[in-house]
């Protein structure tokens, strides 16, 4: 395949409009409805944040968007055509993801992890890989070059030959992103990319996601850190108990009382009061009395 | 750790000496104690003591860091080392081990080494536990027996041996794929049970002479010996003034087969396919999310592993002249699996060493008769207790089982992702 030397990741040919869309996606596990009639569209070059309390169905939605689950009803489309029901094919068609609980290949080196990401974009015929012929060497050299670029892109060049399991936690998350980028995605789904990171690492991740967007890749991010989401995303979706509660710009979502109530589970005064240790009801009672 | 680097020629000479020593050591170990018989009651004991001494010596060398250093040197001169090693293996008939008996033992070790390397693809790389793997060796052997034996002679067909090998490998490979397909939906314990069942199906079918193809309990006898340019592989070989023991040609052939199997394993391991296998072993779901189509890739592991076993099976049939289902029972599958795990999963020297030890021990411990399996079991338990990563572990797996602190990288400097990102855009 032709790869331009200057770009780190080949994005799918520019095409304004919706890349990945969910329409009326409902997911039931037995009697439990994990997702209920969720619809949204991811536009090109957009960063969407997905927030919601634990158990709201965020990861379930990701699994529906990557072909791991097939929705009970509703449909997911990619570039207007239905999403294949096979994670490997979804990845081939340009949707890559990371996992909430890091799922690298622990006993492979950082470089090998990213090389596995190149799997779908590499062509090696069996005979050539058996004999390590010229075609094989060319494809390996290309993959190695691309891998080196991606490791540099996420700042992990120095860990190239280190086993993934030995990498520091934050770097493991970054390596997962590099591995996902190696599949040349047009859409990247990040499941809690800053979980367990300190403020500095979180900021670095934010810059990294911006850089990924600037490569022309659309991003969907699940995150609990609302401050992170509101400063990162173009649009924010709020998922509560499997339903899409609010959708809008960070400012709209931040000001929406329903979000605050659903997300925090209590009116703001009360929460603030709890935080500051003030007895709201008590003081109200005094005023009345 | 020693990090000397010497001149190229010095290192070459050094490797030559080392491999020559290895050759002599192998010959000495193999023949130590002599051939067990009624007249030679202490052969097993002598062998065990000798093996213990060699093991102790190697352990000491390893502890001193010398072995690691030699390994690093040979890694620097890979092609040279491979050529010299192959030459050394071919020179074994010229040592004290060059008698008909020891050549037969060595050829049998070769058969199991080739099969163990095939199994290593399935178990060591793809992480698919296969408890019925010896069936593929059996399928290869029976196919060869039918193509070269009495059945073919009656039909007046004479298939040349290279073609027999290819057909045996292909048929075994097809069965490998057939066994592989229903196992795609099962993992771990369940996969082991399915493969165990397949192994049993094979043994029972062969025992009952299914389709008249396996000879049942009568086995298939009378498979003709191989011959090349009129020289039968069973006969004494005279080259000029040199007289070589019968069976030397079989040994040479199996060395070449094992070398080919090693090449297949090593080249596939370092390819897109090999990485996909390892990724499946590490985390199947994550591999799928990275675009690895796990179904076909797993079937390929079964298929290629079975083909390598089938190849060895074709050789085995001609070498032993008689193929019986009794050679391919559950115990053999387990021993092969033990060879792979004992030697070190995912490595070539490991599989070869494991196969050598496991198939030499029963041969050497004959006069312990009833106790030999007990001794064998105790040895296995001890090795697994004190060296769980295997005798020659994969670099990765070694790290995996080593104490956590050893490979801890230095604490990361402040994140450089932002800078990296800028470089990426440029």
Tab-separated table of N, CA and C in Angstrom, chain A residues 8 68 87-89 91-92 97 99 103 105-108 112 115 119-120 122 124 129-130 132 136 140 152-153 155 158 162-163 165-166 168 171 174 179 204 211, chain B residues 264 267-268 270-272 275-276 278-279 282-283 285-293 297 396 399-400 404 407 409 412-417 420-421 424-426:
chain	number	residue	atom	x	y	z
A	8	UNK	N	1.464	10.373	9.950
A	8	UNK	CA	1.652	9.230	10.820
A	8	UNK	C	0.549	8.217	10.587
A	68	UNK	N	-18.445	-5.827	18.687
A	68	UNK	CA	-18.286	-6.880	19.687
A	68	UNK	C	-19.663	-7.389	20.121
A	87	UNK	N	-15.538	-7.776	15.253
A	87	UNK	CA	-14.606	-6.705	15.633
A	87	UNK	C	-13.437	-6.570	14.670
A	88	UNK	N	-12.945	-7.716	14.153
A	88	UNK	CA	-11.793	-7.653	13.258
A	88	UNK	C	-12.143	-6.878	11.991
A	89	UNK	N	-13.353	-7.129	11.454
A	89	UNK	CA	-13.739	-6.428	10.225
A	89	UNK	C	-14.025	-4.964	10.477
A	91	UNK	N	-12.498	-3.159	12.572
A	91	UNK	CA	-11.176	-2.533	12.616
A	91	UNK	C	-10.634	-2.344	11.203
A	92	UNK	N	-10.823	-3.349	10.361
A	92	UNK	CA	-10.394	-3.230	8.964
A	92	UNK	C	-11.029	-2.028	8.294
A	97	UNK	N	-10.072	0.975	18.746
A	97	UNK	CA	-10.473	1.283	20.117
A	97	UNK	C	-9.366	0.961	21.112
A	99	UNK	N	-9.142	-0.034	25.529
A	99	UNK	CA	-10.001	-0.673	26.513
A	99	UNK	C	-9.927	0.038	27.866
A	103	UNK	N	-5.731	-3.531	27.827
A	103	UNK	CA	-5.588	-4.893	27.307
A	103	UNK	C	-4.527	-4.926	26.228
A	105	UNK	N	-0.852	-6.697	24.833
A	105	UNK	CA	-0.340	-8.058	24.814
A	105	UNK	C	0.873	-8.048	25.742
A	106	UNK	N	0.684	-8.455	26.995
A	106	UNK	CA	1.667	-8.159	28.038
A	106	UNK	C	3.068	-8.709	27.774
A	107	UNK	N	3.166	-9.887	27.148
A	107	UNK	CA	4.500	-10.469	26.958
A	107	UNK	C	5.088	-10.146	25.593
A	108	UNK	N	4.521	-9.161	24.916
A	108	UNK	CA	5.146	-8.690	23.687
A	108	UNK	C	5.741	-7.318	23.989
A	112	UNK	N	6.287	-4.710	19.270
A	112	UNK	CA	5.483	-5.817	18.738
A	112	UNK	C	3.989	-5.557	18.911
A	115	UNK	N	3.071	-3.431	16.153
A	115	UNK	CA	3.119	-4.213	14.904
A	115	UNK	C	1.857	-5.062	14.741
A	119	UNK	N	-1.365	-5.302	11.645
A	119	UNK	CA	-1.798	-6.560	11.033
A	119	UNK	C	-2.747	-6.364	9.849
A	120	UNK	N	-3.797	-5.579	10.073
A	120	UNK	CA	-4.816	-5.449	9.014
A	120	UNK	C	-4.303	-4.705	7.789
A	122	UNK	N	-1.120	-4.885	6.663
A	122	UNK	CA	0.054	-5.530	6.070
A	122	UNK	C	-0.383	-6.618	5.107
A	124	UNK	N	1.179	-9.946	3.393
A	124	UNK	CA	2.292	-10.895	3.264
A	124	UNK	C	1.707	-12.188	2.761
A	129	UNK	N	6.345	-15.224	3.539
A	129	UNK	CA	6.690	-15.111	4.961
A	129	UNK	C	7.361	-16.382	5.445
A	130	UNK	N	7.159	-17.492	4.733
A	130	UNK	CA	7.845	-18.733	5.079
A	130	UNK	C	9.323	-18.634	4.723
A	132	UNK	N	10.876	-15.688	3.958
A	132	UNK	CA	11.367	-14.329	4.181
A	132	UNK	C	11.928	-13.723	2.893
A	136	UNK	N	8.271	-9.935	1.581
A	136	UNK	CA	8.102	-10.011	3.026
A	136	UNK	C	8.954	-8.958	3.723
A	140	UNK	N	7.762	-5.916	6.103
A	140	UNK	CA	8.218	-5.808	7.494
A	140	UNK	C	8.912	-4.469	7.744
A	152	UNK	N	7.063	7.167	18.457
A	152	UNK	CA	7.558	8.522	18.686
A	152	UNK	C	6.383	9.480	18.899
A	153	UNK	N	5.328	9.261	18.142
A	153	UNK	CA	4.145	10.122	18.219
A	153	UNK	C	3.544	10.124	19.624
A	155	UNK	N	5.287	9.249	22.229
A	155	UNK	CA	6.377	9.491	23.179
A	155	UNK	C	6.891	8.254	23.879
A	158	UNK	N	11.593	5.300	23.750
A	158	UNK	CA	12.586	4.696	24.640
A	158	UNK	C	12.138	3.347	25.188
A	162	UNK	N	10.854	-2.743	25.303
A	162	UNK	CA	10.439	-3.154	26.643
A	162	UNK	C	9.136	-3.948	26.539
A	163	UNK	N	8.992	-4.966	27.381
A	163	UNK	CA	7.734	-5.701	27.385
A	163	UNK	C	6.612	-4.779	27.857
A	165	UNK	N	4.100	-5.288	29.604
A	165	UNK	CA	3.711	-5.436	31.002
A	165	UNK	C	4.616	-4.658	31.951
A	166	UNK	N	5.821	-4.322	31.482
A	166	UNK	CA	6.756	-3.606	32.349
A	166	UNK	C	6.625	-2.093	32.233
A	168	UNK	N	5.282	1.678	32.650
A	168	UNK	CA	4.487	2.375	33.668
A	168	UNK	C	3.038	2.510	33.190
A	171	UNK	N	1.981	5.009	30.526
A	171	UNK	CA	2.570	4.682	29.232
A	171	UNK	C	1.881	3.486	28.583
A	174	UNK	N	-0.923	4.908	26.789
A	174	UNK	CA	-0.449	5.558	25.562
A	174	UNK	C	-0.092	4.528	24.487
A	179	UNK	N	-1.128	1.500	19.431
A	179	UNK	CA	-1.517	0.247	18.791
A	179	UNK	C	-2.803	0.428	17.985
A	204	UNK	N	-1.127	15.669	29.198
A	204	UNK	CA	-0.392	15.126	28.049
A	204	UNK	C	-1.331	14.318	27.157
A	211	UNK	N	-3.858	16.112	19.004
A	211	UNK	CA	-2.949	15.808	17.888
A	211	UNK	C	-3.544	14.738	16.985
B	264	UNK	N	10.861	-23.181	9.200
B	264	UNK	CA	9.450	-22.814	9.093
B	264	UNK	C	9.004	-22.116	10.375
B	267	UNK	N	10.807	-18.607	10.893
B	267	UNK	CA	10.370	-17.575	9.953
B	267	UNK	C	8.921	-17.168	10.181
B	268	UNK	N	8.087	-18.144	10.520
B	268	UNK	CA	6.687	-17.793	10.757
B	268	UNK	C	6.538	-17.003	12.054
B	270	UNK	N	8.453	-14.833	13.287
B	270	UNK	CA	8.771	-13.418	13.078
B	270	UNK	C	8.066	-12.860	11.856
B	271	UNK	N	6.798	-13.174	11.722
B	271	UNK	CA	6.047	-12.617	10.599
B	271	UNK	C	4.715	-12.105	11.128
B	272	UNK	N	3.950	-11.534	10.217
B	272	UNK	CA	2.618	-11.033	10.572
B	272	UNK	C	1.795	-12.145	11.212
B	275	UNK	N	3.064	-13.056	14.775
B	275	UNK	CA	2.663	-12.051	15.770
B	275	UNK	C	1.182	-12.179	16.084
B	276	UNK	N	0.382	-12.495	15.047
B	276	UNK	CA	-1.056	-12.668	15.288
B	276	UNK	C	-1.284	-13.863	16.221
B	278	UNK	N	0.774	-15.008	18.521
B	278	UNK	CA	1.173	-14.628	19.881
B	278	UNK	C	0.134	-13.679	20.479
B	279	UNK	N	-0.391	-12.783	19.660
B	279	UNK	CA	-1.410	-11.853	20.156
B	279	UNK	C	-2.639	-12.624	20.638
B	282	UNK	N	-1.893	-14.060	23.925
B	282	UNK	CA	-1.829	-13.056	24.985
B	282	UNK	C	-3.213	-12.559	25.380
B	283	UNK	N	-4.035	-12.220	24.405
B	283	UNK	CA	-5.368	-11.686	24.698
B	283	UNK	C	-6.206	-11.765	23.427
B	285	UNK	N	-9.395	-11.366	22.749
B	285	UNK	CA	-10.354	-10.301	22.448
B	285	UNK	C	-9.651	-9.054	21.947
B	286	UNK	N	-8.534	-8.723	22.592
B	286	UNK	CA	-7.784	-7.554	22.151
B	286	UNK	C	-7.247	-7.782	20.739
B	287	UNK	N	-6.826	-9.018	20.448
B	287	UNK	CA	-6.333	-9.322	19.104
B	287	UNK	C	-7.432	-9.096	18.075
B	288	UNK	N	-8.647	-9.535	18.416
B	288	UNK	CA	-9.755	-9.322	17.480
B	288	UNK	C	-10.009	-7.836	17.276
B	289	UNK	N	-9.924	-7.080	18.376
B	289	UNK	CA	-10.160	-5.642	18.276
B	289	UNK	C	-9.074	-4.961	17.448
B	290	UNK	N	-7.926	-5.611	17.302
B	290	UNK	CA	-6.849	-5.050	16.479
B	290	UNK	C	-6.954	-5.544	15.038
B	291	UNK	N	-8.032	-6.228	14.717
B	291	UNK	CA	-8.232	-6.635	13.332
B	291	UNK	C	-7.706	-8.010	12.996
B	292	UNK	N	-7.291	-8.777	14.006
B	292	UNK	CA	-6.832	-10.139	13.736
B	292	UNK	C	-8.069	-11.034	13.618
B	293	UNK	N	-8.246	-11.645	12.462
B	293	UNK	CA	-9.383	-12.556	12.312
B	293	UNK	C	-9.009	-13.872	12.957
B	297	UNK	N	-6.896	-17.571	11.611
B	297	UNK	CA	-5.514	-17.579	12.097
B	297	UNK	C	-5.276	-18.779	13.010
B	396	UNK	N	10.859	-13.528	26.217
B	396	UNK	CA	9.685	-12.851	26.762
B	396	UNK	C	9.131	-13.583	27.967
B	399	UNK	N	11.088	-13.252	31.113
B	399	UNK	CA	10.796	-12.009	31.822
B	399	UNK	C	9.475	-12.128	32.574
B	400	UNK	N	8.541	-12.843	31.943
B	400	UNK	CA	7.217	-12.963	32.528
B	400	UNK	C	7.261	-13.682	33.873
B	404	UNK	N	9.324	-9.732	39.782
B	404	UNK	CA	8.813	-8.486	39.216
B	404	UNK	C	9.859	-7.375	39.118
B	407	UNK	N	12.996	-6.611	35.898
B	407	UNK	CA	12.910	-5.921	34.628
B	407	UNK	C	12.234	-4.561	34.719
B	409	UNK	N	11.538	-1.007	34.435
B	409	UNK	CA	12.252	0.064	33.736
B	409	UNK	C	12.448	1.254	34.654
B	412	UNK	N	9.628	6.793	34.500
B	412	UNK	CA	9.561	7.583	33.269
B	412	UNK	C	9.837	9.049	33.542
B	413	UNK	N	10.571	9.688	32.656
B	413	UNK	CA	10.714	11.130	32.761
B	413	UNK	C	9.357	11.771	32.485
B	414	UNK	N	9.195	13.062	32.774
B	414	UNK	CA	7.912	13.707	32.516
B	414	UNK	C	7.452	13.441	31.094
B	415	UNK	N	6.152	13.281	30.960
B	415	UNK	CA	5.597	12.833	29.681
B	415	UNK	C	6.077	13.680	28.515
B	416	UNK	N	6.300	12.994	27.413
B	416	UNK	CA	6.766	13.693	26.229
B	416	UNK	C	5.746	13.603	25.111
B	417	UNK	N	4.525	13.206	25.482
B	417	UNK	CA	3.520	12.987	24.439
B	417	UNK	C	3.279	14.257	23.636
B	420	UNK	N	5.999	14.736	21.256
B	420	UNK	CA	5.898	13.710	20.228
B	420	UNK	C	4.809	14.054	19.236
B	421	UNK	N	3.696	14.551	19.770
B	421	UNK	CA	2.577	14.892	18.904
B	421	UNK	C	2.988	15.964	17.911
B	424	UNK	N	4.896	14.542	15.253
B	424	UNK	CA	4.052	13.770	14.361
B	424	UNK	C	3.366	14.633	13.326
B	425	UNK	N	3.014	15.852	13.743
B	425	UNK	CA	2.318	16.729	12.794
B	425	UNK	C	3.275	17.310	11.766
B	426	UNK	N	4.505	17.453	12.181
B	426	UNK	CA	5.459	18.142	11.307
B	426	UNK	C	5.669	17.382	10.004
